[in-house]
Amino acid sequence: MCPFEKPYKEITRFTMYKDLNKLPADEPLPFGYRVEPWFPSLLPAFAAALAVSVSDSPDIEVYPKLASKDGCVDLLKEIADAPGFLSGVSWLGFFKREPCTVLMASLDQVKQEGIIKIIGVAPRHRRMAIGSRILIRALWALRDRKITRAVLRVNRECRGAVQFFRAMGFQVTDSQVYN
Ligand SMILES: CC(C)(COP(=O)(O)OP(=O)(O)OC[C@H]1O[C@@H](n2cnc3c(N)ncnc32)[C@H](O)[C@@H]1OP(=O)(O)O)[C@@H](O)C(=O)NCCC(=O)NCCS
């Protein structure tokens, strides 16, 4: 089971979808930023990027493991070890040598949909199009694998994230209570 389906307290998550037939151009990250695909030896750097990216998110009260780097190591391992994990669509972004953004994706092997498991950008790097460019890159990579739809589930209390996903063309199709 996905670690995000076991919240510490009751939450409502939106399910959001995007068709991948029309995508914006895959533009390079701004100067100074670069991404590396998932590789097991990069797990500590992925965890550092995740921990800082969610440090101000309501999700840390819901998923206590997100509040520490060790907890993020556990969560990322669970995602990477689960069936359908797409290592080639999961990236760690650096600004110079600083891990500052992360995206993890997998495949729903029944529905053949790409799942954006998590995306985060460190607070001091936000609103500079880092999140949108890494997400668009992931959507293109899903489309390259003949996947036609992407899905994600987001805590509705993460209002900035919900607005970000709407701005990226994702539409809410459902909401579900998890407890
Ligand atoms: C959501 C998140 C990944 C966005 O990353 P980002 O790099 O700041 O996003 P971008 O700069 O690419 O934003 C693209 C557009 O999305 C919208 N957007 C992004 N953040 C927003 C916010 N907090 N409030 C409203 N709209 C927002 C805007 O339309 C923005 O375009 P603009 O800056 O030209 O107005 C980042 O805020 C984050 O890491 N949040 C904490 C972790 C989290 O909640 N992750 C999602 C759940 S897994």
PDB file of C-alpha atoms and ligand atoms in Angstrom:
ATOM      1  CA  MET A   1       0.000   0.000   0.000  1.00  0.00           C
ATOM      2  CA  CYS A   2       1.147   3.541  -0.703  1.00  0.00           C
ATOM      3  CA  PRO A   3       2.505   5.199   2.483  1.00  0.00           C
ATOM      4  CA  PHE A   4       0.235   8.203   1.831  1.00  0.00           C
ATOM      5  CA  GLU A   5      -2.846   6.035   2.282  1.00  0.00           C
ATOM      6  CA  LYS A   6      -2.071   5.680   5.982  1.00  0.00           C
ATOM      7  CA  PRO A   7      -2.502   9.195   7.451  1.00  0.00           C
ATOM      8  CA  TYR A   8      -1.916   9.802  11.154  1.00  0.00           C
ATOM      9  CA  LYS A   9      -5.189  11.716  11.387  1.00  0.00           C
ATOM     10  CA  GLU A  10      -8.296  11.992   9.236  1.00  0.00           C
ATOM     11  CA  ILE A  11      -7.846  13.980   6.052  1.00  0.00           C
ATOM     12  CA  THR A  12      -9.630  14.506   2.764  1.00  0.00           C
ATOM     13  CA  ARG A  13      -7.585  14.034  -0.366  1.00  0.00           C
ATOM     14  CA  PHE A  14      -8.544  15.252  -3.803  1.00  0.00           C
ATOM     15  CA  THR A  15      -7.947  12.980  -6.772  1.00  0.00           C
ATOM     16  CA  MET A  16      -6.729  15.077  -9.705  1.00  0.00           C
ATOM     17  CA  TYR A  17      -6.254  13.946 -13.297  1.00  0.00           C
ATOM     18  CA  LYS A  18      -4.587  15.293 -16.391  1.00  0.00           C
ATOM     19  CA  ASP A  19      -4.737  13.958 -19.933  1.00  0.00           C
ATOM     20  CA  LEU A  20      -1.296  13.830 -21.477  1.00  0.00           C
ATOM     21  CA  ASN A  21      -2.307  14.444 -25.076  1.00  0.00           C
ATOM     22  CA  LYS A  22      -1.545  18.180 -24.924  1.00  0.00           C
ATOM     23  CA  LEU A  23       1.445  19.215 -22.875  1.00  0.00           C
ATOM     24  CA  PRO A  24       3.356  22.478 -22.599  1.00  0.00           C
ATOM     25  CA  ALA A  25       6.936  22.479 -23.886  1.00  0.00           C
ATOM     26  CA  ASP A  26       9.516  20.742 -21.710  1.00  0.00           C
ATOM     27  CA  GLU A  27      11.720  23.726 -20.906  1.00  0.00           C
ATOM     28  CA  PRO A  28      15.084  23.596 -19.156  1.00  0.00           C
ATOM     29  CA  LEU A  29      15.293  24.490 -15.494  1.00  0.00           C
ATOM     30  CA  PRO A  30      16.510  27.995 -14.687  1.00  0.00           C
ATOM     31  CA  PHE A  31      20.267  28.639 -14.607  1.00  0.00           C
ATOM     32  CA  GLY A  32      22.033  26.875 -11.727  1.00  0.00           C
ATOM     33  CA  TYR A  33      19.476  24.056 -11.399  1.00  0.00           C
ATOM     34  CA  ARG A  34      19.876  20.480 -12.622  1.00  0.00           C
ATOM     35  CA  VAL A  35      18.093  17.162 -12.094  1.00  0.00           C
ATOM     36  CA  GLU A  36      19.264  13.587 -11.636  1.00  0.00           C
ATOM     37  CA  PRO A  37      17.040  10.529 -12.073  1.00  0.00           C
ATOM     38  CA  TRP A  38      16.407   8.140  -9.188  1.00  0.00           C
ATOM     39  CA  PHE A  39      19.336   5.987  -8.226  1.00  0.00           C
ATOM     40  CA  PRO A  40      19.441   4.095  -4.912  1.00  0.00           C
ATOM     41  CA  SER A  41      22.698   5.721  -3.820  1.00  0.00           C
ATOM     42  CA  LEU A  42      21.004   9.117  -4.128  1.00  0.00           C
ATOM     43  CA  LEU A  43      18.384   8.146  -1.503  1.00  0.00           C
ATOM     44  CA  PRO A  44      19.878  10.392   1.252  1.00  0.00           C
ATOM     45  CA  ALA A  45      19.891  13.394  -1.105  1.00  0.00           C
ATOM     46  CA  PHE A  46      16.309  12.626  -2.241  1.00  0.00           C
ATOM     47  CA  ALA A  47      15.324  12.475   1.437  1.00  0.00           C
ATOM     48  CA  ALA A  48      17.057  15.782   2.203  1.00  0.00           C
ATOM     49  CA  ALA A  49      15.198  17.450  -0.679  1.00  0.00           C
ATOM     50  CA  LEU A  50      11.884  15.947   0.438  1.00  0.00           C
ATOM     51  CA  ALA A  51      12.322  16.914   4.106  1.00  0.00           C
ATOM     52  CA  VAL A  52      13.041  20.553   3.300  1.00  0.00           C
ATOM     53  CA  SER A  53      10.324  20.729   0.630  1.00  0.00           C
ATOM     54  CA  VAL A  54       7.555  19.661   3.005  1.00  0.00           C
ATOM     55  CA  SER A  55       8.926  21.439   6.088  1.00  0.00           C
ATOM     56  CA  ASP A  56       6.092  24.017   5.990  1.00  0.00           C
ATOM     57  CA  SER A  57       3.381  21.711   4.651  1.00  0.00           C
ATOM     58  CA  PRO A  58       0.237  20.630   6.572  1.00  0.00           C
ATOM     59  CA  ASP A  59       1.224  17.124   5.465  1.00  0.00           C
ATOM     60  CA  ILE A  60       3.879  16.809   8.171  1.00  0.00           C
ATOM     61  CA  GLU A  61       1.135  16.533  10.808  1.00  0.00           C
ATOM     62  CA  VAL A  62      -0.615  13.887   8.767  1.00  0.00           C
ATOM     63  CA  TYR A  63       2.434  11.851   7.803  1.00  0.00           C
ATOM     64  CA  PRO A  64       4.865  12.297  10.749  1.00  0.00           C
ATOM     65  CA  LYS A  65       7.665  10.566   8.823  1.00  0.00           C
ATOM     66  CA  LEU A  66       7.828  13.625   6.560  1.00  0.00           C
ATOM     67  CA  ALA A  67       9.041  15.687   9.520  1.00  0.00           C
ATOM     68  CA  SER A  68      12.509  14.115   9.599  1.00  0.00           C
ATOM     69  CA  LYS A  69      15.122  13.154   7.058  1.00  0.00           C
ATOM     70  CA  ASP A  70      15.192   9.562   8.384  1.00  0.00           C
ATOM     71  CA  GLY A  71      11.421   9.371   8.061  1.00  0.00           C
ATOM     72  CA  CYS A  72      11.682  10.655   4.493  1.00  0.00           C
ATOM     73  CA  VAL A  73      14.247   7.920   3.757  1.00  0.00           C
ATOM     74  CA  ASP A  74      11.672   5.331   4.901  1.00  0.00           C
ATOM     75  CA  LEU A  75       8.854   6.860   2.853  1.00  0.00           C
ATOM     76  CA  LEU A  76      10.951   7.136  -0.302  1.00  0.00           C
ATOM     77  CA  LYS A  77      12.139   3.538   0.103  1.00  0.00           C
ATOM     78  CA  GLU A  78       8.524   2.379   0.391  1.00  0.00           C
ATOM     79  CA  ILE A  79       7.645   4.218  -2.826  1.00  0.00           C
ATOM     80  CA  ALA A  80      10.727   2.980  -4.674  1.00  0.00           C
ATOM     81  CA  ASP A  81      10.218  -0.632  -3.567  1.00  0.00           C
ATOM     82  CA  ALA A  82       6.524  -0.741  -4.524  1.00  0.00           C
ATOM     83  CA  PRO A  83       5.379  -2.353  -7.797  1.00  0.00           C
ATOM     84  CA  GLY A  84       5.176   0.080 -10.700  1.00  0.00           C
ATOM     85  CA  PHE A  85       7.802   2.545  -9.439  1.00  0.00           C
ATOM     86  CA  LEU A  86       9.198   4.515 -12.370  1.00  0.00           C
ATOM     87  CA  SER A  87      12.829   5.278 -11.608  1.00  0.00           C
ATOM     88  CA  GLY A  88      13.214   7.090 -14.943  1.00  0.00           C
ATOM     89  CA  VAL A  89      10.372   9.471 -14.060  1.00  0.00           C
ATOM     90  CA  SER A  90      11.569  10.214 -10.522  1.00  0.00           C
ATOM     91  CA  TRP A  91      13.973  13.074 -10.086  1.00  0.00           C
ATOM     92  CA  LEU A  92      16.033  14.944  -7.618  1.00  0.00           C
ATOM     93  CA  GLY A  93      16.799  18.570  -8.387  1.00  0.00           C
ATOM     94  CA  PHE A  94      19.816  20.485  -7.175  1.00  0.00           C
ATOM     95  CA  PHE A  95      20.574  24.180  -7.036  1.00  0.00           C
ATOM     96  CA  LYS A  96      24.346  24.079  -7.355  1.00  0.00           C
ATOM     97  CA  ARG A  97      25.055  21.303  -4.769  1.00  0.00           C
ATOM     98  CA  GLU A  98      21.934  21.821  -2.669  1.00  0.00           C
ATOM     99  CA  PRO A  99      19.139  19.199  -3.026  1.00  0.00           C
ATOM    100  CA  CYS A 100      16.092  21.422  -3.449  1.00  0.00           C
ATOM    101  CA  THR A 101      13.355  19.583  -5.324  1.00  0.00           C
ATOM    102  CA  VAL A 102      12.038  16.063  -5.684  1.00  0.00           C
ATOM    103  CA  LEU A 103       9.418  14.233  -7.724  1.00  0.00           C
ATOM    104  CA  MET A 104       8.506  10.540  -7.462  1.00  0.00           C
ATOM    105  CA  ALA A 105       6.279   8.760  -9.976  1.00  0.00           C
ATOM    106  CA  SER A 106       4.937   5.294 -10.553  1.00  0.00           C
ATOM    107  CA  LEU A 107       2.628   3.381 -12.832  1.00  0.00           C
ATOM    108  CA  ASP A 108      -0.810   2.085 -11.902  1.00  0.00           C
ATOM    109  CA  GLN A 109      -0.322  -1.283 -13.568  1.00  0.00           C
ATOM    110  CA  VAL A 110      -4.053  -2.005 -13.756  1.00  0.00           C
ATOM    111  CA  LYS A 111      -5.271   1.324 -15.137  1.00  0.00           C
ATOM    112  CA  GLN A 112      -2.019   2.091 -16.978  1.00  0.00           C
ATOM    113  CA  GLU A 113      -2.000   5.599 -15.489  1.00  0.00           C
ATOM    114  CA  GLY A 114       1.020   7.543 -14.355  1.00  0.00           C
ATOM    115  CA  ILE A 115       0.880   8.468 -10.668  1.00  0.00           C
ATOM    116  CA  ILE A 116       2.655  11.527  -9.324  1.00  0.00           C
ATOM    117  CA  LYS A 117       3.387  10.236  -5.835  1.00  0.00           C
ATOM    118  CA  ILE A 118       5.036  13.340  -4.498  1.00  0.00           C
ATOM    119  CA  ILE A 119       6.447  16.623  -5.653  1.00  0.00           C
ATOM    120  CA  GLY A 120       8.148  19.222  -3.528  1.00  0.00           C
ATOM    121  CA  VAL A 121      10.249  22.311  -3.911  1.00  0.00           C
ATOM    122  CA  ALA A 122      12.223  23.810  -1.019  1.00  0.00           C
ATOM    123  CA  PRO A 123      10.564  27.007   0.242  1.00  0.00           C
ATOM    124  CA  ARG A 124      13.335  29.364  -0.848  1.00  0.00           C
ATOM    125  CA  HIS A 125      13.190  28.020  -4.425  1.00  0.00           C
ATOM    126  CA  ARG A 126       9.430  28.314  -4.928  1.00  0.00           C
ATOM    127  CA  ARG A 127       7.550  30.438  -7.454  1.00  0.00           C
ATOM    128  CA  MET A 128      10.472  30.294  -9.857  1.00  0.00           C
ATOM    129  CA  ALA A 129       8.901  27.664 -12.116  1.00  0.00           C
ATOM    130  CA  ILE A 130      10.982  24.818 -10.649  1.00  0.00           C
ATOM    131  CA  GLY A 131       7.928  22.757  -9.659  1.00  0.00           C
ATOM    132  CA  SER A 132       6.159  23.293 -12.964  1.00  0.00           C
ATOM    133  CA  ARG A 133       9.203  22.431 -15.066  1.00  0.00           C
ATOM    134  CA  ILE A 134      10.020  19.252 -13.174  1.00  0.00           C
ATOM    135  CA  LEU A 135       6.344  18.224 -13.309  1.00  0.00           C
ATOM    136  CA  ILE A 136       6.092  18.921 -17.052  1.00  0.00           C
ATOM    137  CA  ARG A 137       9.268  16.895 -17.551  1.00  0.00           C
ATOM    138  CA  ALA A 138       7.667  14.001 -15.675  1.00  0.00           C
ATOM    139  CA  LEU A 139       4.466  14.255 -17.733  1.00  0.00           C
ATOM    140  CA  TRP A 140       6.468  14.107 -20.979  1.00  0.00           C
ATOM    141  CA  ALA A 141       8.392  11.117 -19.670  1.00  0.00           C
ATOM    142  CA  LEU A 142       5.089   9.363 -18.902  1.00  0.00           C
ATOM    143  CA  ARG A 143       3.826  10.169 -22.385  1.00  0.00           C
ATOM    144  CA  ASP A 144       7.050   8.802 -23.889  1.00  0.00           C
ATOM    145  CA  ARG A 145       6.086   5.523 -22.191  1.00  0.00           C
ATOM    146  CA  LYS A 146       2.703   5.575 -24.010  1.00  0.00           C
ATOM    147  CA  ILE A 147       0.832   6.550 -20.847  1.00  0.00           C
ATOM    148  CA  THR A 148      -2.107   8.798 -21.664  1.00  0.00           C
ATOM    149  CA  ARG A 149      -3.251  10.021 -18.255  1.00  0.00           C
ATOM    150  CA  ALA A 150      -1.628  11.183 -15.024  1.00  0.00           C
ATOM    151  CA  VAL A 151      -3.240  11.097 -11.602  1.00  0.00           C
ATOM    152  CA  LEU A 152      -2.314  12.379  -8.171  1.00  0.00           C
ATOM    153  CA  ARG A 153      -3.885  12.588  -4.753  1.00  0.00           C
ATOM    154  CA  VAL A 154      -3.381  15.668  -2.629  1.00  0.00           C
ATOM    155  CA  ASN A 155      -4.448  16.672   0.867  1.00  0.00           C
ATOM    156  CA  ARG A 156      -7.051  19.368   0.304  1.00  0.00           C
ATOM    157  CA  GLU A 157      -5.487  21.372   3.161  1.00  0.00           C
ATOM    158  CA  CYS A 158      -2.378  21.845   0.997  1.00  0.00           C
ATOM    159  CA  ARG A 159      -4.092  24.759  -0.713  1.00  0.00           C
ATOM    160  CA  GLY A 160      -1.025  26.112  -2.495  1.00  0.00           C
ATOM    161  CA  ALA A 161      -0.320  22.666  -3.933  1.00  0.00           C
ATOM    162  CA  VAL A 162      -3.934  22.253  -5.077  1.00  0.00           C
ATOM    163  CA  GLN A 163      -3.719  25.626  -6.852  1.00  0.00           C
ATOM    164  CA  PHE A 164      -0.389  24.642  -8.363  1.00  0.00           C
ATOM    165  CA  PHE A 165      -1.853  21.421  -9.772  1.00  0.00           C
ATOM    166  CA  ARG A 166      -4.870  23.302 -11.133  1.00  0.00           C
ATOM    167  CA  ALA A 167      -2.515  25.786 -12.779  1.00  0.00           C
ATOM    168  CA  MET A 168      -0.769  22.791 -14.344  1.00  0.00           C
ATOM    169  CA  GLY A 169      -4.033  21.581 -15.885  1.00  0.00           C
ATOM    170  CA  PHE A 170      -5.004  18.893 -13.350  1.00  0.00           C
ATOM    171  CA  GLN A 171      -8.724  18.666 -12.557  1.00  0.00           C
ATOM    172  CA  VAL A 172     -10.328  17.409  -9.375  1.00  0.00           C
ATOM    173  CA  THR A 173     -12.508  14.394 -10.120  1.00  0.00           C
ATOM    174  CA  ASP A 174     -13.087  13.023  -6.649  1.00  0.00           C
ATOM    175  CA  SER A 175     -12.444  13.568  -2.974  1.00  0.00           C
ATOM    176  CA  GLN A 176     -12.001  10.843  -0.437  1.00  0.00           C
ATOM    177  CA  VAL A 177     -11.703  10.726   3.335  1.00  0.00           C
ATOM    178  CA  TYR A 178      -8.722   8.757   4.698  1.00  0.00           C
ATOM    179  CA  ASN A 179      -8.466   7.773   8.350  1.00  0.00           C
TER     180      ASN A 179
HETATM  181  C1  LIG B   1       3.377  22.902  -4.829  1.00  0.00           C
HETATM  182  C2  LIG B   1       4.860  23.226  -5.150  1.00  0.00           C
HETATM  183  C3  LIG B   1       5.548  21.942  -5.605  1.00  0.00           C
HETATM  184  C4  LIG B   1       4.916  24.278  -6.265  1.00  0.00           C
HETATM  185  O1  LIG B   1       6.284  24.469  -6.654  1.00  0.00           O
HETATM  186  P1  LIG B   1       6.807  25.854  -7.288  1.00  0.00           P
HETATM  187  O2  LIG B   1       8.163  25.630  -7.823  1.00  0.00           O
HETATM  188  O3  LIG B   1       6.662  26.940  -6.296  1.00  0.00           O
HETATM  189  O4  LIG B   1       5.737  26.075  -8.462  1.00  0.00           O
HETATM  190  P2  LIG B   1       5.886  27.001  -9.766  1.00  0.00           P
HETATM  191  O5  LIG B   1       6.747  28.190  -9.451  1.00  0.00           O
HETATM  192  O6  LIG B   1       6.305  26.166 -10.898  1.00  0.00           O
HETATM  193  O7  LIG B   1       4.363  27.484  -9.946  1.00  0.00           O
HETATM  194  C5  LIG B   1       3.647  27.344 -11.176  1.00  0.00           C
HETATM  195  C6  LIG B   1       2.275  27.971 -10.999  1.00  0.00           C
HETATM  196  O8  LIG B   1       1.503  27.219 -10.041  1.00  0.00           O
HETATM  197  C7  LIG B   1       0.702  28.140  -9.252  1.00  0.00           C
HETATM  198  N1  LIG B   1       1.165  28.101  -7.861  1.00  0.00           N
HETATM  199  C8  LIG B   1       2.317  27.573  -7.380  1.00  0.00           C
HETATM  200  N2  LIG B   1       2.352  27.678  -6.027  1.00  0.00           N
HETATM  201  C9  LIG B   1       1.217  28.296  -5.669  1.00  0.00           C
HETATM  202  C10 LIG B   1       0.682  28.696  -4.406  1.00  0.00           C
HETATM  203  N3  LIG B   1       1.335  28.478  -3.236  1.00  0.00           N
HETATM  204  N4  LIG B   1      -0.525  29.314  -4.375  1.00  0.00           N
HETATM  205  C11 LIG B   1      -1.220  29.534  -5.528  1.00  0.00           C
HETATM  206  N5  LIG B   1      -0.764  29.168  -6.780  1.00  0.00           N
HETATM  207  C12 LIG B   1       0.440  28.559  -6.820  1.00  0.00           C
HETATM  208  C13 LIG B   1       0.906  29.521  -9.861  1.00  0.00           C
HETATM  209  O9  LIG B   1      -0.058  29.699 -10.878  1.00  0.00           O
HETATM  210  C14 LIG B   1       2.308  29.383 -10.453  1.00  0.00           C
HETATM  211  O10 LIG B   1       2.553  30.298 -11.503  1.00  0.00           O
HETATM  212  P3  LIG B   1       3.083  31.810 -11.151  1.00  0.00           P
HETATM  213  O11 LIG B   1       4.192  31.666 -10.152  1.00  0.00           O
HETATM  214  O12 LIG B   1       3.536  32.317 -12.494  1.00  0.00           O
HETATM  215  O13 LIG B   1       1.883  32.525 -10.580  1.00  0.00           O
HETATM  216  C15 LIG B   1       5.564  23.811  -3.885  1.00  0.00           C
HETATM  217  O14 LIG B   1       4.799  24.907  -3.393  1.00  0.00           O
HETATM  218  C16 LIG B   1       5.749  22.819  -2.754  1.00  0.00           C
HETATM  219  O15 LIG B   1       6.719  22.087  -2.741  1.00  0.00           O
HETATM  220  N6  LIG B   1       4.858  22.797  -1.749  1.00  0.00           N
HETATM  221  C17 LIG B   1       5.024  21.956  -0.569  1.00  0.00           C
HETATM  222  C18 LIG B   1       4.945  20.477  -0.869  1.00  0.00           C
HETATM  223  C19 LIG B   1       3.589  20.068  -1.405  1.00  0.00           C
HETATM  224  O16 LIG B   1       2.549  20.499  -0.912  1.00  0.00           O
HETATM  225  N7  LIG B   1       3.612  19.215  -2.442  1.00  0.00           N
HETATM  226  C20 LIG B   1       2.410  18.713  -3.105  1.00  0.00           C
HETATM  227  C21 LIG B   1       1.819  17.543  -2.434  1.00  0.00           C
HETATM  228  S1  LIG B   1       2.652  16.069  -2.856  1.00  0.00           S
END
